[in-house]
Amino acid sequence: LIHFSDPRIRITLLGTKSNYVAHRVMSTPKITNQMSTSGGGNNNSKDDSYDDIMPSPSLPSSTLEKNSKLPSSDGDRKRIAASANDVNQSEKNGGNSSSNCKTTVVVLNNHKEKQLSRVDNFLSAWASWSCNATLHERGIKLLQYICWFLAKVTKSENVKLQPRQHQKWSELSQGLSQIYNQLSMSRYISRLYGTPASLEAIRSNSWSAGWKHPHIRLHGQIMAWSMLFYYPLEHVALAAYVAPNLIKADAEKYTAFSCRAWGVYVISDFMSSFYKVRELRGRIAEIHGMANGDDDEEEANNEVSSLIKAIKLQKLQMLRNVLFFLPMVHWARRDWERKPWLKDGLLNGLMLSESIVCFYQSICALRSS
């Protein structure tokens, strides 16, 4: 309470935590005492909050002297201010503790939400991957060659084992080899729909759509025509492998013919990616030359960033074609099955490397989209 020397008015300051409300004292000592009691720190009382400053008539000086047990000197006011500071400090400390508890709860909730969002993002990406026939085939291809690698590693002659353990490791290796063969056959089946897609690309130039360089369009047509021959030849080879009594055909020969058509595709795809990289770099140079001002520069930087990602994808495609080249030559030979040109480790090792690069390329493409 602060007592003013003016005999006509006295202002009472009541503390409600960190906020103080001024009230004019009514003309009777009873009201003055009641307000003084309310300001004594009972924070649960009804007087903790006040709506407005109430007008008060003048009080006689005798009444002020009778009811003023209030400090009026500067020293007393300083002691009251120091006490108020201590109270405020304790309230702040209590508030900080409560705030820390709330902050901890919020952090935990945010952590749970982030974990759930990661799970949801993974499931969404998985659904997108599994619904795309091309991406689905790439995942099966990677699994196929991983099984080959594990089958090779777990062969009993490649592992130092006790005699009684050779049987278990041999069965494991054989089982992985069988899974590898079955996955290879499943990939044959997944390509049964390839012929209409190749025909569509021939008619619409869809494999070179959006590109300006004439060589890209030319190689897009070559790739589409090569696949138009590749798929039927491979289908005949598949039927000869699965039902040799029904389909009287040389599976080895038709596989070699199909892989020769595939070889044309691999070379054309490499050249197409090469020209795509050149065109993308030309676009980047044009953007840098046309950018003017901060806004244009920011927009140009975003577009350049997307073009750089596209260049990365094309370079990965070129790397895949390089890894394809030797296996393509191996399978294109007329007697590739009877007289293998490449050893099994090198052949499937190159295909495993290509499947890893292909899988990485697919993930990069999904992130860029």
mmCIF file of C-alpha atoms in Angstrom:
data_model
loop_
_atom_site.group_PDB
_atom_site.id
_atom_site.type_symbol
_atom_site.label_atom_id
_atom_site.label_comp_id
_atom_site.label_asym_id
_atom_site.label_seq_id
_atom_site.Cartn_x
_atom_site.Cartn_y
_atom_site.Cartn_z
ATOM 1 C CA LEU A 1 0.000 0.000 0.000
ATOM 2 C CA ILE A 2 1.269 3.458 -0.880
ATOM 3 C CA HIS A 3 -0.010 6.405 1.167
ATOM 4 C CA PHE A 4 -0.088 9.780 -0.569
ATOM 5 C CA SER A 5 0.214 12.967 1.452
ATOM 6 C CA ASP A 6 -2.761 14.552 -0.252
ATOM 7 C CA PRO A 7 -5.573 14.326 2.366
ATOM 8 C CA ARG A 8 -8.220 14.038 -0.315
ATOM 9 C CA ILE A 9 -7.127 10.754 -1.908
ATOM 10 C CA ARG A 10 -5.267 7.593 -1.159
ATOM 11 C CA ILE A 11 -4.483 4.955 -3.824
ATOM 12 C CA THR A 12 -4.223 1.298 -2.849
ATOM 13 C CA LEU A 13 -2.118 -1.028 -5.039
ATOM 14 C CA LEU A 14 -3.150 -4.638 -4.759
ATOM 15 C CA GLY A 15 -0.744 -7.311 -6.073
ATOM 16 C CA THR A 16 -2.160 -10.116 -8.122
ATOM 17 C CA LYS A 17 0.930 -12.170 -8.958
ATOM 18 C CA SER A 18 2.896 -9.889 -11.333
ATOM 19 C CA ASN A 19 0.113 -7.383 -12.153
ATOM 20 C CA TYR A 20 -0.932 -4.515 -9.915
ATOM 21 C CA VAL A 21 -4.252 -2.676 -10.083
ATOM 22 C CA ALA A 22 -4.847 0.767 -8.597
ATOM 23 C CA HIS A 23 -8.020 1.484 -6.656
ATOM 24 C CA ARG A 24 -9.296 4.585 -5.046
ATOM 25 C CA VAL A 25 -10.298 4.073 -1.453
ATOM 26 C CA MET A 26 -13.929 4.566 -0.521
ATOM 27 C CA SER A 27 -14.919 7.109 2.115
ATOM 28 C CA THR A 28 -15.337 4.679 5.021
ATOM 29 C CA PRO A 29 -12.597 3.092 7.126
ATOM 30 C CA LYS A 30 -14.280 -0.302 6.770
ATOM 31 C CA ILE A 31 -13.730 -0.424 3.034
ATOM 32 C CA THR A 32 -10.144 0.755 3.445
ATOM 33 C CA ASN A 33 -9.371 -2.041 5.892
ATOM 34 C CA GLN A 34 -11.083 -4.596 3.720
ATOM 35 C CA MET A 35 -8.980 -3.640 0.711
ATOM 36 C CA SER A 36 -5.837 -3.633 2.771
ATOM 37 C CA THR A 37 -6.600 -7.174 3.907
ATOM 38 C CA SER A 38 -7.207 -8.254 0.337
ATOM 39 C CA GLY A 39 -3.853 -6.893 -0.705
ATOM 40 C CA GLY A 40 -2.069 -8.822 1.973
ATOM 41 C CA GLY A 41 -1.269 -11.746 -0.307
ATOM 42 C CA ASN A 42 -4.333 -13.993 -0.234
ATOM 43 C CA ASN A 43 -4.203 -14.883 -3.932
ATOM 44 C CA ASN A 44 -7.184 -17.220 -3.699
ATOM 45 C CA SER A 45 -9.620 -14.459 -2.623
ATOM 46 C CA LYS A 46 -12.240 -12.950 -4.861
ATOM 47 C CA ASP A 47 -10.274 -9.660 -4.950
ATOM 48 C CA ASP A 48 -7.421 -11.180 -6.988
ATOM 49 C CA SER A 49 -8.750 -9.463 -10.092
ATOM 50 C CA TYR A 50 -10.401 -6.095 -10.448
ATOM 51 C CA ASP A 51 -12.364 -4.675 -13.320
ATOM 52 C CA ASP A 52 -11.704 -0.937 -13.145
ATOM 53 C CA ILE A 53 -10.537 2.004 -11.023
ATOM 54 C CA MET A 54 -13.427 3.016 -8.786
ATOM 55 C CA PRO A 55 -14.157 6.731 -8.108
ATOM 56 C CA SER A 56 -13.942 7.857 -4.486
ATOM 57 C CA PRO A 57 -15.197 10.955 -2.641
ATOM 58 C CA SER A 58 -12.824 13.007 -0.549
ATOM 59 C CA LEU A 59 -11.914 11.671 2.872
ATOM 60 C CA PRO A 60 -11.511 13.833 5.952
ATOM 61 C CA SER A 61 -7.968 14.184 7.214
ATOM 62 C CA SER A 62 -8.882 12.674 10.583
ATOM 63 C CA THR A 63 -10.030 9.505 8.941
ATOM 64 C CA LEU A 64 -6.790 9.233 6.955
ATOM 65 C CA GLU A 65 -4.674 9.699 10.059
ATOM 66 C CA LYS A 66 -6.755 7.160 11.992
ATOM 67 C CA ASN A 67 -6.567 4.437 9.381
ATOM 68 C CA SER A 68 -3.110 4.972 7.905
ATOM 69 C CA LYS A 69 -0.663 2.491 9.247
ATOM 70 C CA LEU A 70 1.138 2.901 5.940
ATOM 71 C CA PRO A 71 4.764 3.836 5.345
ATOM 72 C CA SER A 72 5.209 7.262 3.921
ATOM 73 C CA SER A 73 8.958 7.813 4.093
ATOM 74 C CA ASP A 74 11.378 7.110 1.237
ATOM 75 C CA GLY A 75 13.146 4.399 3.237
ATOM 76 C CA ASP A 76 9.913 2.548 3.866
ATOM 77 C CA ARG A 77 9.011 2.709 0.233
ATOM 78 C CA LYS A 78 12.388 1.260 -0.734
ATOM 79 C CA ARG A 79 11.908 -1.662 1.670
ATOM 80 C CA ILE A 80 8.472 -2.325 0.203
ATOM 81 C CA ALA A 81 9.894 -2.222 -3.317
ATOM 82 C CA ALA A 82 12.653 -4.688 -2.334
ATOM 83 C CA SER A 83 10.068 -7.073 -0.866
ATOM 84 C CA ALA A 84 7.993 -6.812 -4.023
ATOM 85 C CA ASN A 85 11.057 -7.657 -6.108
ATOM 86 C CA ASP A 86 11.666 -10.798 -4.023
ATOM 87 C CA VAL A 87 8.080 -11.887 -4.519
ATOM 88 C CA ASN A 88 8.284 -11.270 -8.228
ATOM 89 C CA GLN A 89 11.533 -13.206 -8.458
ATOM 90 C CA SER A 90 10.028 -16.210 -6.672
ATOM 91 C CA GLU A 91 7.003 -16.065 -8.928
ATOM 92 C CA LYS A 92 9.244 -15.942 -11.982
ATOM 93 C CA ASN A 93 11.167 -18.967 -10.750
ATOM 94 C CA GLY A 94 7.934 -20.863 -10.224
ATOM 95 C CA GLY A 95 6.751 -19.806 -13.658
ATOM 96 C CA ASN A 96 10.005 -20.949 -15.208
ATOM 97 C CA SER A 97 9.620 -24.379 -13.594
ATOM 98 C CA SER A 98 6.103 -24.716 -14.950
ATOM 99 C CA SER A 99 7.268 -23.456 -18.330
ATOM 100 C CA ASN A 100 10.081 -26.016 -18.372
ATOM 101 C CA CYS A 101 7.577 -28.815 -17.693
ATOM 102 C CA LYS A 102 5.382 -27.592 -20.512
ATOM 103 C CA THR A 103 8.382 -27.314 -22.835
ATOM 104 C CA THR A 104 9.391 -30.898 -22.048
ATOM 105 C CA VAL A 105 5.906 -32.153 -22.882
ATOM 106 C CA VAL A 106 5.896 -30.196 -26.146
ATOM 107 C CA VAL A 107 9.322 -31.579 -27.128
ATOM 108 C CA LEU A 108 8.185 -35.145 -26.451
ATOM 109 C CA ASN A 109 5.019 -34.622 -28.480
ATOM 110 C CA ASN A 110 7.014 -33.118 -31.361
ATOM 111 C CA HIS A 111 9.404 -36.080 -31.243
ATOM 112 C CA LYS A 112 6.501 -38.533 -31.477
ATOM 113 C CA GLU A 113 4.979 -36.562 -34.331
ATOM 114 C CA LYS A 114 8.292 -36.593 -36.205
ATOM 115 C CA GLN A 115 8.575 -40.364 -35.739
ATOM 116 C CA LEU A 116 5.025 -40.857 -37.001
ATOM 117 C CA SER A 117 5.645 -38.551 -39.950
ATOM 118 C CA ARG A 118 8.765 -40.532 -40.888
ATOM 119 C CA VAL A 119 6.804 -43.777 -40.777
ATOM 120 C CA ASP A 120 4.017 -42.246 -42.870
ATOM 121 C CA ASN A 121 6.514 -40.871 -45.398
ATOM 122 C CA PHE A 122 8.173 -44.279 -45.673
ATOM 123 C CA LEU A 123 4.852 -46.057 -46.177
ATOM 124 C CA SER A 124 3.776 -43.470 -48.748
ATOM 125 C CA ALA A 125 7.033 -43.900 -50.677
ATOM 126 C CA TRP A 126 6.695 -47.682 -50.433
ATOM 127 C CA ALA A 127 3.145 -47.531 -51.849
ATOM 128 C CA SER A 128 4.290 -45.298 -54.705
ATOM 129 C CA TRP A 129 7.193 -47.636 -55.436
ATOM 130 C CA SER A 130 5.100 -50.814 -55.413
ATOM 131 C CA CYS A 131 2.402 -49.302 -57.659
ATOM 132 C CA ASN A 132 4.951 -48.361 -60.342
ATOM 133 C CA ALA A 133 5.719 -51.349 -62.585
ATOM 134 C CA THR A 134 9.184 -50.080 -63.538
ATOM 135 C CA LEU A 135 10.228 -49.363 -59.957
ATOM 136 C CA HIS A 136 8.752 -52.661 -58.808
ATOM 137 C CA GLU A 137 10.894 -54.528 -61.347
ATOM 138 C CA ARG A 138 13.994 -52.659 -60.215
ATOM 139 C CA GLY A 139 13.417 -53.675 -56.620
ATOM 140 C CA ILE A 140 13.014 -57.324 -57.639
ATOM 141 C CA LYS A 141 16.225 -57.085 -59.668
ATOM 142 C CA LEU A 142 18.185 -55.821 -56.692
ATOM 143 C CA LEU A 143 16.772 -58.579 -54.491
ATOM 144 C CA GLN A 144 17.646 -61.153 -57.137
ATOM 145 C CA TYR A 145 21.330 -60.272 -57.301
ATOM 146 C CA ILE A 146 21.597 -59.869 -53.545
ATOM 147 C CA CYS A 147 20.409 -63.464 -53.275
ATOM 148 C CA TRP A 148 23.068 -64.486 -55.801
ATOM 149 C CA PHE A 149 25.751 -62.710 -53.795
ATOM 150 C CA LEU A 150 24.648 -64.315 -50.521
ATOM 151 C CA ALA A 151 24.478 -67.732 -52.175
ATOM 152 C CA LYS A 152 28.034 -67.317 -53.404
ATOM 153 C CA VAL A 153 29.318 -66.108 -50.035
ATOM 154 C CA THR A 154 27.664 -68.933 -48.085
ATOM 155 C CA LYS A 155 29.024 -71.736 -50.220
ATOM 156 C CA SER A 156 30.753 -74.218 -47.977
ATOM 157 C CA GLU A 157 34.045 -74.030 -49.903
ATOM 158 C CA ASN A 158 34.117 -70.248 -49.399
ATOM 159 C CA VAL A 159 33.664 -70.439 -45.625
ATOM 160 C CA LYS A 160 35.971 -71.992 -43.050
ATOM 161 C CA LEU A 161 33.695 -74.427 -41.278
ATOM 162 C CA GLN A 162 33.808 -77.526 -39.189
ATOM 163 C CA PRO A 163 32.858 -80.705 -41.088
ATOM 164 C CA ARG A 164 29.444 -81.030 -39.416
ATOM 165 C CA GLN A 165 28.525 -77.453 -40.467
ATOM 166 C CA HIS A 166 29.164 -77.945 -44.185
ATOM 167 C CA GLN A 167 25.745 -79.484 -44.747
ATOM 168 C CA LYS A 168 23.853 -76.544 -43.210
ATOM 169 C CA TRP A 169 25.768 -73.920 -45.169
ATOM 170 C CA SER A 170 25.439 -75.925 -48.367
ATOM 171 C CA GLU A 171 21.660 -76.093 -47.943
ATOM 172 C CA LEU A 172 21.540 -72.357 -47.255
ATOM 173 C CA SER A 173 23.537 -71.587 -50.397
ATOM 174 C CA GLN A 174 21.371 -73.856 -52.517
ATOM 175 C CA GLY A 175 18.204 -72.267 -51.166
ATOM 176 C CA LEU A 176 19.439 -68.773 -51.986
ATOM 177 C CA SER A 177 20.398 -69.930 -55.487
ATOM 178 C CA GLN A 178 16.883 -71.264 -56.018
ATOM 179 C CA ILE A 179 15.397 -67.943 -54.895
ATOM 180 C CA TYR A 180 17.740 -66.176 -57.314
ATOM 181 C CA ASN A 181 16.540 -68.337 -60.213
ATOM 182 C CA GLN A 182 12.863 -67.870 -59.340
ATOM 183 C CA LEU A 183 13.261 -64.100 -59.113
ATOM 184 C CA SER A 184 14.970 -64.143 -62.505
ATOM 185 C CA MET A 185 11.971 -65.946 -64.012
ATOM 186 C CA SER A 186 9.574 -63.500 -62.343
ATOM 187 C CA ARG A 187 11.344 -60.639 -64.074
ATOM 188 C CA TYR A 188 10.727 -62.349 -67.410
ATOM 189 C CA ILE A 189 7.010 -62.345 -66.589
ATOM 190 C CA SER A 190 7.026 -58.674 -65.553
ATOM 191 C CA ARG A 191 8.192 -57.744 -69.080
ATOM 192 C CA LEU A 192 5.249 -59.385 -70.849
ATOM 193 C CA TYR A 193 3.587 -55.984 -71.246
ATOM 194 C CA GLY A 194 6.610 -54.350 -72.904
ATOM 195 C CA THR A 195 5.666 -54.710 -76.577
ATOM 196 C CA PRO A 196 2.637 -52.345 -76.566
ATOM 197 C CA ALA A 197 4.652 -49.773 -74.610
ATOM 198 C CA SER A 198 7.390 -49.865 -77.256
ATOM 199 C CA LEU A 199 4.836 -49.476 -80.032
ATOM 200 C CA GLU A 200 3.318 -46.475 -78.257
ATOM 201 C CA ALA A 201 6.768 -44.860 -77.945
ATOM 202 C CA ILE A 202 7.346 -45.326 -81.683
ATOM 203 C CA ARG A 203 4.079 -43.634 -82.595
ATOM 204 C CA SER A 204 4.211 -40.761 -80.083
ATOM 205 C CA ASN A 205 7.968 -40.179 -79.545
ATOM 206 C CA SER A 206 7.210 -40.329 -75.809
ATOM 207 C CA TRP A 207 10.733 -41.550 -74.966
ATOM 208 C CA SER A 208 12.186 -38.260 -76.206
ATOM 209 C CA ALA A 209 9.349 -35.905 -75.266
ATOM 210 C CA GLY A 210 10.421 -32.557 -73.814
ATOM 211 C CA TRP A 211 13.891 -32.581 -75.375
ATOM 212 C CA LYS A 212 14.995 -30.253 -78.161
ATOM 213 C CA HIS A 213 18.197 -31.862 -79.426
ATOM 214 C CA PRO A 214 17.498 -33.815 -82.653
ATOM 215 C CA HIS A 215 19.883 -36.628 -81.671
ATOM 216 C CA ILE A 216 17.865 -37.262 -78.525
ATOM 217 C CA ARG A 217 14.736 -37.761 -80.632
ATOM 218 C CA LEU A 218 16.622 -40.011 -83.033
ATOM 219 C CA HIS A 219 17.972 -42.224 -80.277
ATOM 220 C CA GLY A 220 14.557 -42.303 -78.635
ATOM 221 C CA GLN A 221 13.145 -43.836 -81.828
ATOM 222 C CA ILE A 222 16.032 -46.312 -82.084
ATOM 223 C CA MET A 223 15.477 -47.396 -78.478
ATOM 224 C CA ALA A 224 11.747 -47.891 -79.045
ATOM 225 C CA TRP A 225 12.271 -49.968 -82.216
ATOM 226 C CA SER A 226 14.922 -52.118 -80.546
ATOM 227 C CA MET A 227 12.563 -52.915 -77.679
ATOM 228 C CA LEU A 228 9.808 -53.751 -80.164
ATOM 229 C CA PHE A 229 12.035 -56.637 -81.333
ATOM 230 C CA TYR A 230 13.498 -57.442 -77.920
ATOM 231 C CA TYR A 231 10.271 -58.277 -76.087
ATOM 232 C CA PRO A 232 8.776 -60.848 -78.515
ATOM 233 C CA LEU A 233 12.101 -62.647 -78.855
ATOM 234 C CA GLU A 234 12.443 -62.832 -75.087
ATOM 235 C CA HIS A 235 8.874 -64.118 -74.760
ATOM 236 C CA VAL A 236 9.699 -67.005 -77.101
ATOM 237 C CA ALA A 237 12.816 -67.814 -75.073
ATOM 238 C CA LEU A 238 10.770 -67.757 -71.847
ATOM 239 C CA ALA A 239 8.164 -70.115 -73.275
ATOM 240 C CA ALA A 240 10.921 -72.467 -74.470
ATOM 241 C CA TYR A 241 12.471 -72.518 -70.986
ATOM 242 C CA VAL A 242 9.173 -73.052 -69.159
ATOM 243 C CA ALA A 243 7.447 -75.448 -71.553
ATOM 244 C CA PRO A 244 10.054 -77.037 -73.834
ATOM 245 C CA ASN A 245 7.664 -79.826 -74.907
ATOM 246 C CA LEU A 246 5.052 -77.258 -75.970
ATOM 247 C CA ILE A 247 7.329 -74.665 -77.616
ATOM 248 C CA LYS A 248 9.835 -76.264 -79.954
ATOM 249 C CA ALA A 249 12.384 -73.468 -79.979
ATOM 250 C CA ASP A 250 16.012 -72.990 -79.052
ATOM 251 C CA ALA A 251 15.844 -70.863 -75.906
ATOM 252 C CA GLU A 252 19.578 -70.106 -76.035
ATOM 253 C CA LYS A 253 19.316 -68.777 -79.595
ATOM 254 C CA TYR A 254 16.271 -66.606 -78.964
ATOM 255 C CA THR A 255 17.857 -65.240 -75.811
ATOM 256 C CA ALA A 256 20.929 -64.254 -77.817
ATOM 257 C CA PHE A 257 18.794 -62.548 -80.487
ATOM 258 C CA SER A 258 16.794 -60.656 -77.881
ATOM 259 C CA CYS A 259 19.988 -59.497 -76.162
ATOM 260 C CA ARG A 260 21.350 -58.197 -79.456
ATOM 261 C CA ALA A 261 18.290 -55.985 -79.743
ATOM 262 C CA TRP A 262 18.828 -55.024 -76.105
ATOM 263 C CA GLY A 263 22.434 -54.120 -76.998
ATOM 264 C CA VAL A 264 21.173 -51.599 -79.551
ATOM 265 C CA TYR A 265 18.988 -50.117 -76.829
ATOM 266 C CA VAL A 266 21.905 -49.884 -74.362
ATOM 267 C CA ILE A 267 24.162 -48.042 -76.819
ATOM 268 C CA SER A 268 21.387 -45.671 -77.914
ATOM 269 C CA ASP A 269 20.400 -44.998 -74.327
ATOM 270 C CA PHE A 270 23.995 -44.104 -73.457
ATOM 271 C CA MET A 271 24.195 -41.662 -76.382
ATOM 272 C CA SER A 272 20.786 -40.207 -75.572
ATOM 273 C CA SER A 273 21.843 -39.525 -71.979
ATOM 274 C CA PHE A 274 25.054 -37.938 -73.239
ATOM 275 C CA TYR A 275 23.106 -35.448 -75.393
ATOM 276 C CA LYS A 276 20.630 -34.851 -72.576
ATOM 277 C CA VAL A 277 23.469 -33.797 -70.286
ATOM 278 C CA ARG A 278 24.715 -31.372 -72.921
ATOM 279 C CA GLU A 279 21.246 -29.887 -73.361
ATOM 280 C CA LEU A 280 20.739 -29.511 -69.609
ATOM 281 C CA ARG A 281 24.088 -27.731 -69.252
ATOM 282 C CA GLY A 282 23.075 -25.396 -72.071
ATOM 283 C CA ARG A 283 19.866 -24.561 -70.216
ATOM 284 C CA ILE A 284 21.862 -23.730 -67.100
ATOM 285 C CA ALA A 285 24.087 -21.358 -69.093
ATOM 286 C CA GLU A 286 21.010 -19.635 -70.545
ATOM 287 C CA ILE A 287 19.465 -19.165 -67.106
ATOM 288 C CA HIS A 288 22.622 -17.579 -65.700
ATOM 289 C CA GLY A 289 22.745 -15.205 -68.654
ATOM 290 C CA MET A 290 19.105 -14.115 -68.342
ATOM 291 C CA ALA A 291 18.896 -13.660 -64.544
ATOM 292 C CA ASN A 292 18.520 -9.991 -63.487
ATOM 293 C CA GLY A 293 17.785 -8.736 -59.971
ATOM 294 C CA ASP A 294 17.471 -10.551 -56.658
ATOM 295 C CA ASP A 295 14.056 -12.075 -57.376
ATOM 296 C CA ASP A 296 15.149 -13.360 -60.762
ATOM 297 C CA GLU A 297 18.354 -14.680 -59.261
ATOM 298 C CA GLU A 298 16.503 -16.637 -56.581
ATOM 299 C CA GLU A 299 14.144 -18.173 -59.117
ATOM 300 C CA ALA A 300 17.088 -18.938 -61.396
ATOM 301 C CA ASN A 301 18.964 -20.664 -58.579
ATOM 302 C CA ASN A 302 15.964 -22.912 -57.890
ATOM 303 C CA GLU A 303 15.697 -23.848 -61.538
ATOM 304 C CA VAL A 304 19.426 -24.469 -61.809
ATOM 305 C CA SER A 305 19.248 -26.720 -58.761
ATOM 306 C CA SER A 306 16.562 -28.863 -60.393
ATOM 307 C CA LEU A 307 18.582 -29.036 -63.624
ATOM 308 C CA ILE A 308 21.677 -30.160 -61.709
ATOM 309 C CA LYS A 309 19.631 -32.992 -60.190
ATOM 310 C CA ALA A 310 18.452 -33.962 -63.673
ATOM 311 C CA ILE A 311 22.077 -34.057 -64.867
ATOM 312 C CA LYS A 312 22.915 -36.358 -61.977
ATOM 313 C CA LEU A 313 20.146 -38.750 -63.001
ATOM 314 C CA GLN A 314 21.403 -38.835 -66.592
ATOM 315 C CA LYS A 315 24.954 -39.531 -65.450
ATOM 316 C CA LEU A 316 23.697 -42.407 -63.340
ATOM 317 C CA GLN A 317 21.887 -43.712 -66.425
ATOM 318 C CA MET A 318 25.135 -43.584 -68.400
ATOM 319 C CA LEU A 319 26.898 -45.493 -65.620
ATOM 320 C CA ARG A 320 24.202 -48.163 -65.725
ATOM 321 C CA ASN A 321 24.696 -48.584 -69.481
ATOM 322 C CA VAL A 322 28.451 -48.965 -68.987
ATOM 323 C CA LEU A 323 27.827 -51.713 -66.430
ATOM 324 C CA PHE A 324 25.364 -53.342 -68.837
ATOM 325 C CA PHE A 325 27.782 -53.512 -71.759
ATOM 326 C CA LEU A 326 29.856 -56.616 -70.937
ATOM 327 C CA PRO A 327 26.873 -58.712 -69.767
ATOM 328 C CA MET A 328 25.049 -57.662 -72.946
ATOM 329 C CA VAL A 329 27.948 -58.908 -75.090
ATOM 330 C CA HIS A 330 28.057 -62.124 -73.039
ATOM 331 C CA TRP A 331 24.342 -62.934 -73.518
ATOM 332 C CA ALA A 332 24.324 -61.831 -77.157
ATOM 333 C CA ARG A 333 26.685 -64.637 -78.127
ATOM 334 C CA ARG A 334 25.067 -67.555 -79.915
ATOM 335 C CA ASP A 335 26.548 -70.143 -77.522
ATOM 336 C CA TRP A 336 26.507 -68.034 -74.341
ATOM 337 C CA GLU A 337 24.991 -70.875 -72.278
ATOM 338 C CA ARG A 338 27.215 -73.696 -73.527
ATOM 339 C CA LYS A 339 30.421 -71.682 -73.727
ATOM 340 C CA PRO A 340 30.178 -68.746 -71.308
ATOM 341 C CA TRP A 341 32.304 -65.757 -72.237
ATOM 342 C CA LEU A 342 32.330 -64.197 -68.755
ATOM 343 C CA LYS A 343 32.781 -66.014 -65.484
ATOM 344 C CA ASP A 344 29.789 -66.198 -63.202
ATOM 345 C CA GLY A 345 31.357 -63.958 -60.555
ATOM 346 C CA LEU A 346 32.170 -61.147 -62.998
ATOM 347 C CA LEU A 347 28.888 -61.411 -64.881
ATOM 348 C CA ASN A 348 26.599 -61.302 -61.881
ATOM 349 C CA GLY A 349 28.916 -58.924 -60.032
ATOM 350 C CA LEU A 350 28.427 -56.365 -62.819
ATOM 351 C CA MET A 351 24.683 -56.927 -62.722
ATOM 352 C CA LEU A 352 24.642 -56.523 -58.939
ATOM 353 C CA SER A 353 26.546 -53.247 -59.280
ATOM 354 C CA GLU A 354 24.094 -52.036 -61.922
ATOM 355 C CA SER A 355 21.099 -52.956 -59.762
ATOM 356 C CA ILE A 356 22.520 -50.949 -56.848
ATOM 357 C CA VAL A 357 23.108 -47.906 -59.077
ATOM 358 C CA CYS A 358 19.628 -48.341 -60.553
ATOM 359 C CA PHE A 359 18.018 -48.493 -57.114
ATOM 360 C CA TYR A 360 19.893 -45.373 -56.013
ATOM 361 C CA GLN A 361 18.877 -43.582 -59.204
ATOM 362 C CA SER A 362 15.225 -44.426 -58.567
ATOM 363 C CA ILE A 363 15.391 -43.027 -55.028
ATOM 364 C CA CYS A 364 17.001 -39.818 -56.308
ATOM 365 C CA ALA A 365 14.270 -39.497 -58.939
ATOM 366 C CA LEU A 366 11.544 -39.910 -56.305
ATOM 367 C CA ARG A 367 13.112 -37.252 -54.096
ATOM 368 C CA SER A 368 13.425 -34.850 -57.015
ATOM 369 C CA SER A 369 9.800 -35.253 -58.052
#
